[in-house]
Amino acid sequence: MAFKKPIEIEIAGIQADQTHIQNQMSGFGEQIQGLQEEINRCESEIEDLVNRKRKKFVDTKKLERQANEFVTGWCRYVAQRKTELPETISAQVLDIQQLAERTLQDYVASLQNS
């Protein structure tokens, strides 16, 4: 049986410590890589949410113009079909105009609340 000198025992201990530290560093590297992947995933999700929020933006002035154009066009169509509107149709046209205006106001209010 060979007798190890104290210096050889010390070197063996240092080498064991070095191996242990290298294993720890490797583990830390894997943890860092996992955390970086999580950060990248979170950044991607945030970017997607921001892009979706931008896409959800509705130009209310444009929407209002389109609604008014539709109602006006519909009213003109009804007016052209009959030169003299019976009282009930005339009232229906006014009801539709008021309903369109209320709907647009409700929609604009819901956009401002969200």
Coordinates of N, CA and C in Angstrom, one line a residue:
M1 N 0.8 -1.2 0.0 CA 0.0 0.0 0.0 C 0.9 1.2 0.0
A2 N 0.6 2.1 -0.9 CA 1.4 3.3 -1.1 C 0.9 4.3 -0.1
F3 N 1.9 5.0 0.5 CA 1.6 6.0 1.4 C 1.5 7.3 0.7
K4 N 0.4 8.1 0.8 CA 0.3 9.4 0.2 C 1.0 10.4 1.1
K5 N 1.7 11.3 0.4 CA 2.3 12.4 1.2 C 1.3 13.5 1.4
P6 N 1.4 14.2 2.5 CA 0.5 15.3 2.8 C 0.2 16.2 1.6
I7 N 1.1 16.5 0.8 CA 0.9 17.4 -0.3 C 0.0 16.8 -1.4
E8 N 0.2 15.5 -1.6 CA -0.7 14.8 -2.5 C -2.1 14.7 -2.0
I9 N -2.3 14.6 -0.7 CA -3.6 14.6 -0.1 C -4.3 15.9 -0.3
E10 N -3.5 17.0 -0.1 CA -4.0 18.3 -0.3 C -4.4 18.6 -1.7
I11 N -3.5 18.1 -2.7 CA -3.8 18.3 -4.1 C -5.1 17.5 -4.5
A12 N -5.3 16.3 -4.0 CA -6.5 15.5 -4.3 C -7.7 16.2 -3.7
G13 N -7.6 16.8 -2.6 CA -8.7 17.6 -2.0 C -9.1 18.8 -2.8
I14 N -8.0 19.5 -3.3 CA -8.3 20.7 -4.1 C -8.9 20.3 -5.5
Q15 N -8.4 19.2 -6.0 CA -9.0 18.7 -7.3 C -10.5 18.3 -7.1
A16 N -10.8 17.7 -6.0 CA -12.2 17.3 -5.7 C -13.0 18.6 -5.6
D17 N -12.5 19.6 -4.8 CA -13.2 20.9 -4.7 C -13.4 21.5 -6.1
Q18 N -12.3 21.5 -6.9 CA -12.4 22.1 -8.2 C -13.5 21.4 -9.1
T19 N -13.6 20.1 -9.0 CA -14.6 19.3 -9.7 C -16.0 19.7 -9.2
H20 N -16.1 19.8 -7.9 CA -17.4 20.2 -7.3 C -17.8 21.6 -7.8
I21 N -16.9 22.5 -7.8 CA -17.2 23.9 -8.2 C -17.5 23.9 -9.7
Q22 N -16.8 23.1 -10.5 CA -17.1 23.1 -12.0 C -18.5 22.5 -12.2
N23 N -18.9 21.5 -11.4 CA -20.2 21.0 -11.5 C -21.3 22.0 -11.1
Q24 N -21.0 22.8 -10.1 CA -21.9 23.8 -9.7 C -22.0 24.9 -10.7
M25 N -20.9 25.3 -11.3 CA -20.9 26.3 -12.4 C -21.7 25.8 -13.6
S26 N -21.6 24.5 -13.9 CA -22.3 24.0 -15.0 C -23.8 24.1 -14.7
G27 N -24.2 23.7 -13.5 CA -25.6 23.8 -13.0 C -26.1 25.3 -13.1
F28 N -25.2 26.2 -12.7 CA -25.6 27.6 -12.7 C -25.8 28.1 -14.2
G29 N -24.9 27.6 -15.1 CA -25.1 27.9 -16.5 C -26.4 27.4 -17.0
E30 N -26.8 26.2 -16.6 CA -28.1 25.7 -17.1 C -29.3 26.5 -16.5
Q31 N -29.1 26.9 -15.3 CA -30.2 27.7 -14.7 C -30.3 29.1 -15.4
I32 N -29.1 29.6 -15.7 CA -29.1 30.9 -16.4 C -29.7 30.8 -17.8
Q33 N -29.4 29.7 -18.5 CA -30.0 29.5 -19.8 C -31.5 29.3 -19.7
G34 N -32.0 28.6 -18.7 CA -33.4 28.4 -18.5 C -34.1 29.7 -18.2
L35 N -33.5 30.5 -17.3 CA -34.0 31.8 -17.0 C -34.1 32.8 -18.2
Q36 N -33.0 32.7 -19.0 CA -33.0 33.5 -20.2 C -34.1 33.1 -21.2
E37 N -34.3 31.8 -21.3 CA -35.4 31.4 -22.1 C -36.7 31.9 -21.6
E38 N -36.9 31.9 -20.3 CA -38.1 32.4 -19.7 C -38.3 33.9 -19.9
I39 N -37.2 34.6 -19.8 CA -37.2 36.1 -20.1 C -37.6 36.3 -21.5
N40 N -37.0 35.5 -22.4 CA -37.3 35.7 -23.9 C -38.8 35.4 -24.1
R41 N -39.3 34.4 -23.5 CA -40.7 34.0 -23.7 C -41.6 35.1 -23.1
C42 N -41.3 35.7 -22.0 CA -42.1 36.8 -21.4 C -42.0 38.0 -22.3
E43 N -40.8 38.3 -22.8 CA -40.7 39.5 -23.7 C -41.6 39.3 -24.9
S44 N -41.6 38.1 -25.4 CA -42.4 37.8 -26.6 C -43.9 38.0 -26.3
E45 N -44.3 37.5 -25.2 CA -45.7 37.6 -24.8 C -46.1 39.1 -24.6
I46 N -45.2 39.8 -24.0 CA -45.5 41.3 -23.8 C -45.6 42.0 -25.2
E47 N -44.7 41.6 -26.1 CA -44.7 42.2 -27.4 C -46.0 41.9 -28.1
D48 N -46.4 40.6 -28.0 CA -47.7 40.2 -28.6 C -48.9 40.9 -28.0
L49 N -48.9 41.1 -26.7 CA -50.0 41.9 -26.0 C -50.0 43.3 -26.5
V50 N -48.8 43.9 -26.6 CA -48.8 45.3 -27.1 C -49.3 45.4 -28.5
N51 N -48.9 44.5 -29.3 CA -49.3 44.5 -30.7 C -50.8 44.3 -30.8
R52 N -51.3 43.4 -30.0 CA -52.8 43.1 -30.1 C -53.5 44.4 -29.6
K53 N -53.0 45.1 -28.6 CA -53.6 46.3 -28.1 C -53.7 47.3 -29.2
R54 N -52.6 47.4 -29.9 CA -52.5 48.4 -31.0 C -53.5 48.1 -32.1
K55 N -53.7 46.8 -32.4 CA -54.6 46.3 -33.4 C -56.0 46.5 -33.0
K56 N -56.3 46.5 -31.7 CA -57.7 46.7 -31.2 C -58.1 48.1 -31.3
F57 N -57.2 49.1 -31.5 CA -57.5 50.5 -31.6 C -58.5 50.7 -32.7
V58 N -59.6 51.3 -32.4 CA -60.6 51.6 -33.4 C -60.7 53.1 -33.6
D59 N -60.7 53.5 -34.8 CA -60.8 54.9 -35.1 C -62.3 55.3 -35.0
T60 N -62.7 55.9 -33.9 CA -64.1 56.1 -33.7 C -64.7 57.1 -34.6
K61 N -63.9 58.1 -35.1 CA -64.4 59.1 -36.1 C -64.7 58.4 -37.4
K62 N -63.8 57.5 -37.8 CA -64.1 56.7 -39.0 C -65.3 55.8 -38.8
L63 N -65.4 55.2 -37.7 CA -66.6 54.4 -37.4 C -67.9 55.2 -37.4
E64 N -67.8 56.4 -36.9 CA -69.0 57.3 -36.8 C -69.4 57.7 -38.3
R65 N -68.4 58.0 -39.1 CA -68.6 58.4 -40.5 C -69.3 57.3 -41.2
Q66 N -68.8 56.1 -41.0 CA -69.3 54.9 -41.7 C -70.8 54.6 -41.3
A67 N -71.0 54.7 -40.0 CA -72.4 54.5 -39.5 C -73.3 55.6 -40.0
N68 N -72.9 56.8 -40.0 CA -73.7 57.9 -40.5 C -74.0 57.7 -42.0
E69 N -72.9 57.3 -42.8 CA -73.1 57.1 -44.2 C -74.1 56.0 -44.5
F70 N -74.0 54.9 -43.7 CA -75.0 53.8 -43.8 C -76.4 54.3 -43.6
V71 N -76.6 54.9 -42.4 CA -78.0 55.4 -42.1 C -78.5 56.4 -43.1
T72 N -77.6 57.3 -43.5 CA -78.0 58.3 -44.5 C -78.4 57.6 -45.8
G73 N -77.5 56.7 -46.2 CA -77.8 55.9 -47.5 C -79.1 55.1 -47.4
W74 N -79.3 54.5 -46.2 CA -80.5 53.8 -46.1 C -81.8 54.7 -46.1
C75 N -81.7 55.8 -45.5 CA -82.8 56.8 -45.5 C -83.0 57.3 -46.9
R76 N -82.0 57.6 -47.6 CA -82.1 58.0 -49.0 C -82.8 56.9 -49.9
Y77 N -82.4 55.7 -49.6 CA -83.0 54.6 -50.4 C -84.5 54.5 -50.1
V78 N -84.8 54.6 -48.8 CA -86.3 54.6 -48.5 C -87.0 55.7 -49.1
A79 N -86.4 56.9 -49.1 CA -87.0 58.1 -49.6 C -87.2 58.0 -51.1
Q80 N -86.2 57.4 -51.8 CA -86.3 57.3 -53.3 C -87.4 56.2 -53.6
R81 N -87.6 55.3 -52.8 CA -88.6 54.2 -53.1 C -90.0 54.8 -53.0
K82 N -90.2 55.7 -52.2 CA -91.5 56.3 -52.0 C -91.3 57.8 -51.9
T83 N -92.0 58.6 -52.7 CA -91.8 60.0 -52.7 C -92.5 60.6 -51.4
E84 N -93.6 60.0 -51.1 CA -94.3 60.4 -49.9 C -94.3 59.2 -48.9
L85 N -93.6 59.4 -47.8 CA -93.5 58.3 -46.9 C -94.7 58.3 -46.0
P86 N -95.3 57.1 -45.8 CA -96.4 57.0 -44.8 C -95.8 57.4 -43.5
E87 N -96.7 57.8 -42.6 CA -96.3 58.2 -41.2 C -95.5 57.2 -40.5
T88 N -95.8 55.9 -40.7 CA -95.1 54.9 -39.9 C -93.7 54.7 -40.4
I89 N -93.4 54.8 -41.8 CA -92.1 54.7 -42.3 C -91.2 55.9 -41.9
S90 N -91.8 57.0 -41.9 CA -91.1 58.2 -41.5 C -90.7 58.1 -40.0
A91 N -91.5 57.6 -39.2 CA -91.2 57.4 -37.8 C -90.1 56.4 -37.6
Q92 N -90.2 55.3 -38.5 CA -89.2 54.2 -38.4 C -87.8 54.8 -38.8
V93 N -87.8 55.6 -39.8 CA -86.5 56.2 -40.2 C -85.9 57.0 -39.1
L94 N -86.7 57.8 -38.4 CA -86.2 58.6 -37.2 C -85.8 57.7 -36.1
D95 N -86.5 56.6 -35.9 CA -86.1 55.6 -34.8 C -84.8 55.0 -35.2
I96 N -84.6 54.6 -36.4 CA -83.3 54.0 -36.8 C -82.2 55.0 -36.7
Q97 N -82.4 56.3 -37.0 CA -81.3 57.3 -36.9 C -81.0 57.4 -35.4
Q98 N -82.0 57.5 -34.5 CA -81.7 57.6 -33.1 C -81.0 56.4 -32.5
L99 N -81.5 55.2 -33.0 CA -80.8 53.9 -32.5 C -79.4 53.9 -33.0
A100 N -79.1 54.3 -34.2 CA -77.7 54.3 -34.7 C -76.8 55.2 -33.9
E101 N -77.4 56.4 -33.5 CA -76.6 57.4 -32.7 C -76.4 56.8 -31.3
R102 N -77.4 56.2 -30.7 CA -77.2 55.6 -29.4 C -76.2 54.5 -29.4
T103 N -76.3 53.7 -30.4 CA -75.4 52.5 -30.5 C -73.9 53.0 -30.6
L104 N -73.7 54.0 -31.5 CA -72.4 54.6 -31.6 C -71.9 55.2 -30.3
Q105 N -72.7 55.9 -29.6 CA -72.3 56.5 -28.4 C -72.0 55.5 -27.3
D106 N -72.8 54.4 -27.3 CA -72.5 53.3 -26.3 C -71.2 52.6 -26.7
Y107 N -70.9 52.5 -28.0 CA -69.7 51.8 -28.4 C -68.5 52.7 -28.1
V108 N -68.6 54.0 -28.3 CA -67.5 54.9 -28.0 C -67.2 54.9 -26.5
A109 N -68.3 54.9 -25.7 CA -68.2 54.8 -24.2 C -67.5 53.5 -23.8
S110 N -67.9 52.4 -24.4 CA -67.3 51.1 -24.0 C -65.8 51.1 -24.3
L111 N -65.4 51.8 -25.4 CA -63.9 51.8 -25.8 C -63.2 52.7 -24.8
Q112 N -63.8 53.7 -24.3 CA -63.1 54.6 -23.3 C -63.0 53.9 -22.0
N113 N -63.9 53.0 -21.6 CA -63.9 52.4 -20.3 C -62.9 51.2 -20.3
S114 N -62.6 50.7 -21.5 CA -61.7 49.5 -21.5 C -60.2 49.9 -21.7

